Short mmCIF file of C-alpha atoms in Angstrom, two decimals:
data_model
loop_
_atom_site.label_atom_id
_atom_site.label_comp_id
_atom_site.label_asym_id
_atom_site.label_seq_id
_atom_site.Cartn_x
_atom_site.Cartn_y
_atom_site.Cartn_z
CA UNK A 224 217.88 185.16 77.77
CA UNK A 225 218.93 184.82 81.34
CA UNK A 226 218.38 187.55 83.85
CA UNK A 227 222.25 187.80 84.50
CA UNK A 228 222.75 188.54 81.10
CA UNK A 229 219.86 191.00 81.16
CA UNK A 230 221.41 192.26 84.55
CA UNK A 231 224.76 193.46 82.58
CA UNK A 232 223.13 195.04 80.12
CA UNK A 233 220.93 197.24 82.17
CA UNK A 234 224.11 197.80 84.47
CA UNK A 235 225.57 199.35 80.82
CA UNK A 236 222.82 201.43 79.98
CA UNK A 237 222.90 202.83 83.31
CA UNK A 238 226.39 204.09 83.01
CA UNK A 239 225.86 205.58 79.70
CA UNK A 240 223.02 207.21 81.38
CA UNK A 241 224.91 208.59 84.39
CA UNK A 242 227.30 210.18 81.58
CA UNK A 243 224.07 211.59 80.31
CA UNK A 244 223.37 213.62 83.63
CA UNK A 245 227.18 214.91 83.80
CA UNK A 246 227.36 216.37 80.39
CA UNK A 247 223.69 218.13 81.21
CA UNK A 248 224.69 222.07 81.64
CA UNK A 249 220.99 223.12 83.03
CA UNK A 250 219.84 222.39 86.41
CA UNK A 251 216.41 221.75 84.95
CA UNK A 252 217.30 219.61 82.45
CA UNK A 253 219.42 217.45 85.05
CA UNK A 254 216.44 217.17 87.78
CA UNK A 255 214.61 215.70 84.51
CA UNK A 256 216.92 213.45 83.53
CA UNK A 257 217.84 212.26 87.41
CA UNK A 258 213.76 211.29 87.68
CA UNK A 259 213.79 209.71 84.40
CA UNK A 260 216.82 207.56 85.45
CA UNK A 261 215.37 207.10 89.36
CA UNK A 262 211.88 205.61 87.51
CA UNK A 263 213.69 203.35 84.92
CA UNK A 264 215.68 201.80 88.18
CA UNK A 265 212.76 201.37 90.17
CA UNK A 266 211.10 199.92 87.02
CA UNK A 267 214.27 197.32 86.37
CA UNK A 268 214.44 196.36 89.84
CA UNK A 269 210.88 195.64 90.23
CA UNK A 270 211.51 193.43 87.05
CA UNK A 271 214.06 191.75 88.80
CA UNK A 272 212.16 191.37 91.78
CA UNK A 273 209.22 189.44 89.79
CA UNK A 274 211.76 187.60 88.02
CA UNK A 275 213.24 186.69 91.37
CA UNK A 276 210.15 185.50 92.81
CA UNK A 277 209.32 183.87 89.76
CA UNK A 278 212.07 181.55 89.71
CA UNK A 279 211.44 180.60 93.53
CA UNK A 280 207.46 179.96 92.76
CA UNK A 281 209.33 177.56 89.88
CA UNK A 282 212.00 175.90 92.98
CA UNK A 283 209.39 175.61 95.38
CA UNK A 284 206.94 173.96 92.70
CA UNK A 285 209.61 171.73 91.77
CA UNK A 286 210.76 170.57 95.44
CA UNK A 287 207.11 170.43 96.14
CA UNK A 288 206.19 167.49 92.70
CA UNK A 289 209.74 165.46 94.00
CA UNK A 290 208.18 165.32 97.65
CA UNK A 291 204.89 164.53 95.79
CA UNK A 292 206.51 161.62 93.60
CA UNK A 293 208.78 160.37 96.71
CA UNK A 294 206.05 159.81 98.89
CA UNK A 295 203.59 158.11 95.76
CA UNK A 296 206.81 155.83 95.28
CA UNK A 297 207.26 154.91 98.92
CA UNK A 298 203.65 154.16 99.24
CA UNK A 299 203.97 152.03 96.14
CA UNK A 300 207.20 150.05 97.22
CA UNK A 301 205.60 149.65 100.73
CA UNK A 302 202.53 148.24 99.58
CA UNK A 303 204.43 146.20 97.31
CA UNK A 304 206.63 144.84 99.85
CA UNK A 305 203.31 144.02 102.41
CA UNK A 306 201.85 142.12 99.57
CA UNK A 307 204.58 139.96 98.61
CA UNK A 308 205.69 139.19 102.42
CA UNK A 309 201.86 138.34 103.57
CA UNK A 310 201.35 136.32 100.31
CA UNK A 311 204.88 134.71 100.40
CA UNK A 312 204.19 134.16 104.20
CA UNK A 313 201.29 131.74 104.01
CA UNK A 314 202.76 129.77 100.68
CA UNK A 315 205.87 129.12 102.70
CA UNK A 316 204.13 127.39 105.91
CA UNK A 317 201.51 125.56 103.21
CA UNK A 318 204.53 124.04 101.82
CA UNK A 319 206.55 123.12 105.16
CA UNK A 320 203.34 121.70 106.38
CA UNK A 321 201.81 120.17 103.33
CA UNK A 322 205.02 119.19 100.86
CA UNK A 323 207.15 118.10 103.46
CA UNK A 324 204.39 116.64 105.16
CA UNK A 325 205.56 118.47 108.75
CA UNK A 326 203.67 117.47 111.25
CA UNK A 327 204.54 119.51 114.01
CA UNK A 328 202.64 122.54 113.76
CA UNK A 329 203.09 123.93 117.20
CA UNK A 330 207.04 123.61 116.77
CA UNK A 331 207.21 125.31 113.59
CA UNK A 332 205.12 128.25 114.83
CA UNK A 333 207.61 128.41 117.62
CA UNK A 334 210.95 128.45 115.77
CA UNK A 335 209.54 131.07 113.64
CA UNK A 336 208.80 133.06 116.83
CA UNK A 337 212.04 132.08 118.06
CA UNK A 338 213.94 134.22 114.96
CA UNK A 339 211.20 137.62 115.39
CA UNK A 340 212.98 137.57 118.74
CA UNK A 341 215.78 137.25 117.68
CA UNK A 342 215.65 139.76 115.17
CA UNK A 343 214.04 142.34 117.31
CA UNK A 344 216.32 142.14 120.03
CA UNK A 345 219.28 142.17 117.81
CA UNK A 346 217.79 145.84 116.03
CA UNK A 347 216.71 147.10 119.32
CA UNK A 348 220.49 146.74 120.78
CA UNK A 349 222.00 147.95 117.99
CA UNK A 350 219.80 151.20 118.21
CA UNK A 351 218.26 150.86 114.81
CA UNK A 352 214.54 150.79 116.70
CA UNK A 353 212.98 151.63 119.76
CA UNK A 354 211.23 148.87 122.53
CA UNK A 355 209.59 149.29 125.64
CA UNK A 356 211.53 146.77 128.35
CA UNK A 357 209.40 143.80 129.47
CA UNK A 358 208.45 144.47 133.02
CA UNK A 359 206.22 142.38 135.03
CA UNK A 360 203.54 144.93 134.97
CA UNK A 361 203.19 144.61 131.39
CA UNK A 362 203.90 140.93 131.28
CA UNK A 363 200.61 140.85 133.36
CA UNK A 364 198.55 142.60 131.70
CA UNK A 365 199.35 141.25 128.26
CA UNK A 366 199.71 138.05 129.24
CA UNK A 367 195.66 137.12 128.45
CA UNK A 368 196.50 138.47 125.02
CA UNK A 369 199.05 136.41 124.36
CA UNK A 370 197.16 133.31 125.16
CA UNK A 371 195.05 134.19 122.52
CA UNK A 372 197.66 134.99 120.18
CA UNK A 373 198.79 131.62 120.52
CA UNK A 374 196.04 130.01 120.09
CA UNK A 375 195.33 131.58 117.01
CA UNK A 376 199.00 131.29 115.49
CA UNK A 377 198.67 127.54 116.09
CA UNK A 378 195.22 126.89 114.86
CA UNK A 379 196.04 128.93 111.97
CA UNK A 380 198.89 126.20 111.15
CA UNK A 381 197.03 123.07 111.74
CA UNK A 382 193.95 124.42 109.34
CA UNK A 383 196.45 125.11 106.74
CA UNK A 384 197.89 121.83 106.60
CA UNK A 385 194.56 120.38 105.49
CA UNK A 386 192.42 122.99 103.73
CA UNK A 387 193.76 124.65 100.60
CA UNK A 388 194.81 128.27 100.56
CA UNK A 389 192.26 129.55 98.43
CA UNK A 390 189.52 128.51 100.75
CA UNK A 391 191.31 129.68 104.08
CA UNK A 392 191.55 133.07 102.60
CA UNK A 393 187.69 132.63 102.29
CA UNK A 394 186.76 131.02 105.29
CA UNK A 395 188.64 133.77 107.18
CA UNK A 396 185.95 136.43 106.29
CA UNK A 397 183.91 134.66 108.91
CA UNK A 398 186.18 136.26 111.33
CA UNK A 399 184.94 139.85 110.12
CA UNK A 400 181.33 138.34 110.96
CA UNK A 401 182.42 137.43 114.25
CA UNK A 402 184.39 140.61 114.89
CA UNK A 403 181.26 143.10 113.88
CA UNK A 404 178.72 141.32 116.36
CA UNK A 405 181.35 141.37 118.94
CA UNK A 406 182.06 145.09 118.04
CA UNK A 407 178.23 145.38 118.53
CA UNK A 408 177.81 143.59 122.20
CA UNK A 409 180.88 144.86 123.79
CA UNK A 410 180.91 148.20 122.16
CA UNK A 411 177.94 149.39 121.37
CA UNK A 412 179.00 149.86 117.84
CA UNK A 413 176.48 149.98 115.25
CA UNK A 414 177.01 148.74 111.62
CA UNK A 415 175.56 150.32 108.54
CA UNK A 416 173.57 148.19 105.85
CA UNK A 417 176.36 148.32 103.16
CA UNK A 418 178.54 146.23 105.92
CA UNK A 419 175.85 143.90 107.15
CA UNK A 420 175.45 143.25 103.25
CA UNK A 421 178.84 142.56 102.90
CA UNK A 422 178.95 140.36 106.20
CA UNK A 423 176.25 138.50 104.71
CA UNK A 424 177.75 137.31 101.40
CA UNK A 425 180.83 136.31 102.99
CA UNK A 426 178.61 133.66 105.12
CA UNK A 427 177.00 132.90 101.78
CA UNK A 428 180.40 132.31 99.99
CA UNK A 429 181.95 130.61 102.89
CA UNK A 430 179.18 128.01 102.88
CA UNK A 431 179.31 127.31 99.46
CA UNK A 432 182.89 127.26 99.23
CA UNK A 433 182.66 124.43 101.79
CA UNK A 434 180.05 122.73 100.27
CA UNK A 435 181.64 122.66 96.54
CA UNK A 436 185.21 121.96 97.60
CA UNK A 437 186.77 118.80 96.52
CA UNK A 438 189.70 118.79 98.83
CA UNK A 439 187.04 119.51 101.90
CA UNK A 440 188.53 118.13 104.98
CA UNK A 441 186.42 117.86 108.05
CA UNK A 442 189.55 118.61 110.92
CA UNK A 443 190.85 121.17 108.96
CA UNK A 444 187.62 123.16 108.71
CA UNK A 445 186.71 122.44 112.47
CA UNK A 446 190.51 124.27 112.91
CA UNK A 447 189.91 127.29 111.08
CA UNK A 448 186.17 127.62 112.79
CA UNK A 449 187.64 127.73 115.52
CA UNK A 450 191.23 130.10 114.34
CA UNK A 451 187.98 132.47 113.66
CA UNK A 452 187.21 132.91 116.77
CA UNK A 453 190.25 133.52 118.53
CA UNK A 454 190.94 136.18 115.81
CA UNK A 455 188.36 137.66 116.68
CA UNK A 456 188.62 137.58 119.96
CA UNK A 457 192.08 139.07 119.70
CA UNK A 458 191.08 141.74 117.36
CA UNK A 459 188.85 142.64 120.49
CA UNK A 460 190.47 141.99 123.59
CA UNK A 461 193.57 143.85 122.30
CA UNK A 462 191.79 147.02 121.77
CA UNK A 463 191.02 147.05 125.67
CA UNK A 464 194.02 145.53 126.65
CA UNK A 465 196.26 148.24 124.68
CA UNK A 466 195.07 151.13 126.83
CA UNK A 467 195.80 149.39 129.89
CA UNK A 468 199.37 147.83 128.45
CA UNK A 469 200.31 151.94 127.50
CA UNK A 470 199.86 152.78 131.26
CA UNK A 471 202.28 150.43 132.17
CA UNK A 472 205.07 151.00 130.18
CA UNK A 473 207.95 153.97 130.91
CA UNK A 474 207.15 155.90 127.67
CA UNK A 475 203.13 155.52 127.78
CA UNK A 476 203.40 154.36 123.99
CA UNK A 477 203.31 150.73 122.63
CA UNK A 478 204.91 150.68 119.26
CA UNK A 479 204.74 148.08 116.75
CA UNK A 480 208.28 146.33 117.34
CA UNK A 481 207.65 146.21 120.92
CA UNK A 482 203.95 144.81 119.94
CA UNK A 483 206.04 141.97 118.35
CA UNK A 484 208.63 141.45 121.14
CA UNK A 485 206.37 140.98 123.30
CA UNK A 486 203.73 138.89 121.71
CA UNK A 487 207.10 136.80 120.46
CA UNK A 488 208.39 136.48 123.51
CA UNK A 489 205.46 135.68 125.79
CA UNK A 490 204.72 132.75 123.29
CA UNK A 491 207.94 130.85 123.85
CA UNK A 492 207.44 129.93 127.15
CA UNK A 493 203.66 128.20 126.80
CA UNK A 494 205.16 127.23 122.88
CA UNK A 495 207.47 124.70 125.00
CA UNK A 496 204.15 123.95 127.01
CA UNK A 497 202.13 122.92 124.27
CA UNK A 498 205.33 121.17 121.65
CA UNK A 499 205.57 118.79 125.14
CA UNK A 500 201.68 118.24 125.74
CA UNK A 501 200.73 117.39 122.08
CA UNK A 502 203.71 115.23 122.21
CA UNK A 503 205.51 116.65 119.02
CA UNK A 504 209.01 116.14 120.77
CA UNK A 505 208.78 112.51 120.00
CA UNK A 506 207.74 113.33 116.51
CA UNK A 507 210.73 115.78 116.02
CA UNK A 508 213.13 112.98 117.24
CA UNK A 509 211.92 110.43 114.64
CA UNK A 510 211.48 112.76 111.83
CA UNK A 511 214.44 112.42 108.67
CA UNK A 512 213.36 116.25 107.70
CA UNK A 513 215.58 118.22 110.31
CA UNK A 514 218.24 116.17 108.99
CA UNK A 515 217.38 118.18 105.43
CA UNK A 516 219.12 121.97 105.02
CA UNK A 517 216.71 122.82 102.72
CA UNK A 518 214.23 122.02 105.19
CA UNK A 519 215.80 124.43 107.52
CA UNK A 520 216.20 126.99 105.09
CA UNK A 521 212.68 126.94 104.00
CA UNK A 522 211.74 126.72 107.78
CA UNK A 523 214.06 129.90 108.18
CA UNK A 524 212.24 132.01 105.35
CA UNK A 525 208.94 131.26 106.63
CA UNK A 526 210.18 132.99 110.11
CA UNK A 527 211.80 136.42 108.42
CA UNK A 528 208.56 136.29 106.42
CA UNK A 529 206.04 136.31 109.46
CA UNK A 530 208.54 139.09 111.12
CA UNK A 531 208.58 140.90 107.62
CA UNK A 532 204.82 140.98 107.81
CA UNK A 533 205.15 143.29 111.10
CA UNK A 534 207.64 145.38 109.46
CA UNK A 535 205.88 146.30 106.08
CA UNK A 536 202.74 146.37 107.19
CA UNK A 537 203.71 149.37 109.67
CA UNK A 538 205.54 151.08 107.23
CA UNK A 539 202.37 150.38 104.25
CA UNK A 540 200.09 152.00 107.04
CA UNK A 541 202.52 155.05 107.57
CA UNK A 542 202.62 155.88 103.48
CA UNK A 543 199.09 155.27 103.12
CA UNK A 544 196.98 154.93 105.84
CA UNK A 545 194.05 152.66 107.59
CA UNK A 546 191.67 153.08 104.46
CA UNK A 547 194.00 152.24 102.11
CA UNK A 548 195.55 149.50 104.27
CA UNK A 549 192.63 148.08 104.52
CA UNK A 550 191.49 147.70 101.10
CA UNK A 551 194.95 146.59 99.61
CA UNK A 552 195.09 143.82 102.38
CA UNK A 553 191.73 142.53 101.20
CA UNK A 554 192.39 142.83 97.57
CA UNK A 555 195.98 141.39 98.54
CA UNK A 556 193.77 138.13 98.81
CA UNK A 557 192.76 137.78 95.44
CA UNK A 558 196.38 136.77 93.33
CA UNK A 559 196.99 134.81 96.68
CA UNK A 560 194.13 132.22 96.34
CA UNK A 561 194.89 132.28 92.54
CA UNK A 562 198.69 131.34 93.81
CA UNK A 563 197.08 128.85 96.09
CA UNK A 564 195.54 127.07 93.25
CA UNK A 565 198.22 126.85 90.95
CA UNK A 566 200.88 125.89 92.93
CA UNK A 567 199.79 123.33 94.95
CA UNK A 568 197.56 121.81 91.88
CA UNK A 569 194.39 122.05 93.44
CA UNK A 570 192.03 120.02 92.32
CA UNK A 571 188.80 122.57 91.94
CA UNK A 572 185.48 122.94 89.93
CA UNK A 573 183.55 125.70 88.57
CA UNK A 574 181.49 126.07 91.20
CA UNK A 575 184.16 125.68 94.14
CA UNK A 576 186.29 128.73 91.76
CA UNK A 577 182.94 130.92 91.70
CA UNK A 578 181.95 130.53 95.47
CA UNK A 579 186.06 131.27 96.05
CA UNK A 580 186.10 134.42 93.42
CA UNK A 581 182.60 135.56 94.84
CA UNK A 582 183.96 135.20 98.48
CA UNK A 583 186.94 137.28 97.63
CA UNK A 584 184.65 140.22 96.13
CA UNK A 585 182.66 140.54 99.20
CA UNK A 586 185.89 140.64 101.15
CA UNK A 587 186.83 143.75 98.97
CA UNK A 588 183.24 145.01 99.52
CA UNK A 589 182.80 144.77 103.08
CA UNK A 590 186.64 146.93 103.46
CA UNK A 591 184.85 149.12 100.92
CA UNK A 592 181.97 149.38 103.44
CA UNK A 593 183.94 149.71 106.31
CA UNK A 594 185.91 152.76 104.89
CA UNK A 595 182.68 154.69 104.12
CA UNK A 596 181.64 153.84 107.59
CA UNK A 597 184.59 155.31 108.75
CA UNK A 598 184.32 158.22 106.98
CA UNK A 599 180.82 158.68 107.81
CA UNK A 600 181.64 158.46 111.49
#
């Protein structure tokens, strides 16, 4: 029964009531009736008063579970979109470099550069995000950073062209290794046993991974050595450099698209540098694939994918957060390297797929390690 109904038919036994009192002759006997009548009010409108804040309890419960279920669903379309862009991201360049046989590494990591700017710049004048303007003060100081950037985008392209995906997802644990005993010299930051464990087996794995891989190609190993270390050495020089780089700019903030305008932008300049001094311009004259549109196309995707990365990965780490951000991205590894395999026909053994699968685990159990460190701290 619903309380308006209810409502009416206490409104009718009041009247009947108040006819009651009238028809009453003794003074008594009305002051009896009057108190009976004043307590059965205060007794409906307390009813109505629970019922009242009943329902809202029920609203504010309900508006309270959508919230709830919006925000689990935009943490699960989020994460869904990181995974697919960062997976999607590295199969695209292993096939521009390794199916189409493009040899022009440098070049390809600065067209795909080329379109972030664009992109940016395009959404920042339009007023759909915010940037900080590039001012010489800032180009200064980030200007070390971006060297390293560089470096590590282009090393990064010239490893994947030779070594398989599956085993660069492995081999790129060593830069956690690298990062934690830099972490500990420059910082002073002290590691707990569960993450020198984990550090450990990803050495372990990497070196038997190398060891047992049939495709194992000398350059392209000495490549991602060395894309190690200048990821490293970004993942630590930008943590100094971003305090100074905040100072700098009008707002005192550095966001993420103005991260990625700037790193972007910064790299086109020495990206010309290096296409003319590893001679690639000769190579892009002579080679029959620009002539290809699905070559461009392809070339295209793999750009909106690398700025996609930027985008989903800030939005994952507002839904979720570092822990689970984190975790996902080393987990995220896993259906790659399977992806890896099986589309580029890999040739593999059972030993090469058990260093690679035992590699991947202690990926997931040093981010494990590092989020009860965290905690901890």
């Amino acid at each position: 029964m619903s309380i308006a109904t209810r409502s009416g038919e206490r409104g009718l036994k009041f009247h009947e009531s108040n006819g009651m009192v009238e028809q009453v002759s003794s003074p008594v006997r009305r002051d009896v009736v009057n108190r009976s009548l004043s307590a059965m009010r205060a007794l409906e409108n307390d009813e109505l008063d629970l019922e009242g804040g009943r329902s809202e309890k029920g609203r504010d419960k309900t508006i309270r579970g959508s919230r709830a279920a919006k925000m689990h669903n935009q943490a699960l379309l989020s994460g869904f979109a990181y995974c697919i862009s960062s997976c999607s991201m590295i199969l695209v360049n292993k096939f521009v470099l390794s199916s189409y046989n493009f040899d022009a590494g440098i070049s390809l990591m600065l067209y795909q550069n080329l379109i972030s700017v664009i992109t940016v710049s395009i959404l920042s004048f339009l007023g759909v995000i915010s940037t900080e303007p590039l001012t010489w003060k800032l180009v200064k100081v980030w200007l070390p950073v971006n060297v390293i950037f560089v470096g590590m985008l282009i090393t990064s392209m010239f490893s994947l062209k030779y070594i398989n995906v599956a085993m660069v997802t492995v081999l790129k644990n060593v830069t956690n290794v690298i990062t934690a005993i830099g972490e500990m010299y420059l910082f002073n930051k002290h590691h707990d046993n569960r993450v020198w464990a984990a550090l450990f087996l990803m050495i372990i794995s990497a070196i038997s991974g190398g060891i047992t891989d049939l495709s194992f190609h000398a350059v392209g190993y000495a490549w991602q050595i060395l894309n190690c270390f200048l990821t490293a050495s970004y993942s630590l020089t930008l943590r100094r450099v971003m305090d100074t780089a905040k100072q700098v700019t009008k707002s005192g903030n550095l966001n993420e698209f103005s991260m990625v305008l700037l790193n972007n932008g910064l790299s086109l300049p020495l990206g010309f540098l290096l296409v003319i001094v590893f001679n690639e311009v000769d190579y892009l004259s002579r080679t029959p694939l620009l002539r290809l549109p699905s070559f461009w196309l392809v070339m295209t995707l793999s750009g909106f994918l690398g700025l996609a990365i930027s985008f989903t990965s800030m939005w994952f780490l507002h839904q979720t957060g570092a822990t689970t951000y984190s975790l996902v991205g080393s987990l995220n590894k896993i259906p790659l390297s399977v992806a890896g395999i099986l589309l580029f026909k890999v040739p593999t053994s059972l030993e090469n797929s058990a260093s690679i699968f035992f590699g991947l685990l202690a990926g997931v159990f040093f981010a494990r390690a590092k989020i009860r460190e965290r905690s901890q701290s």
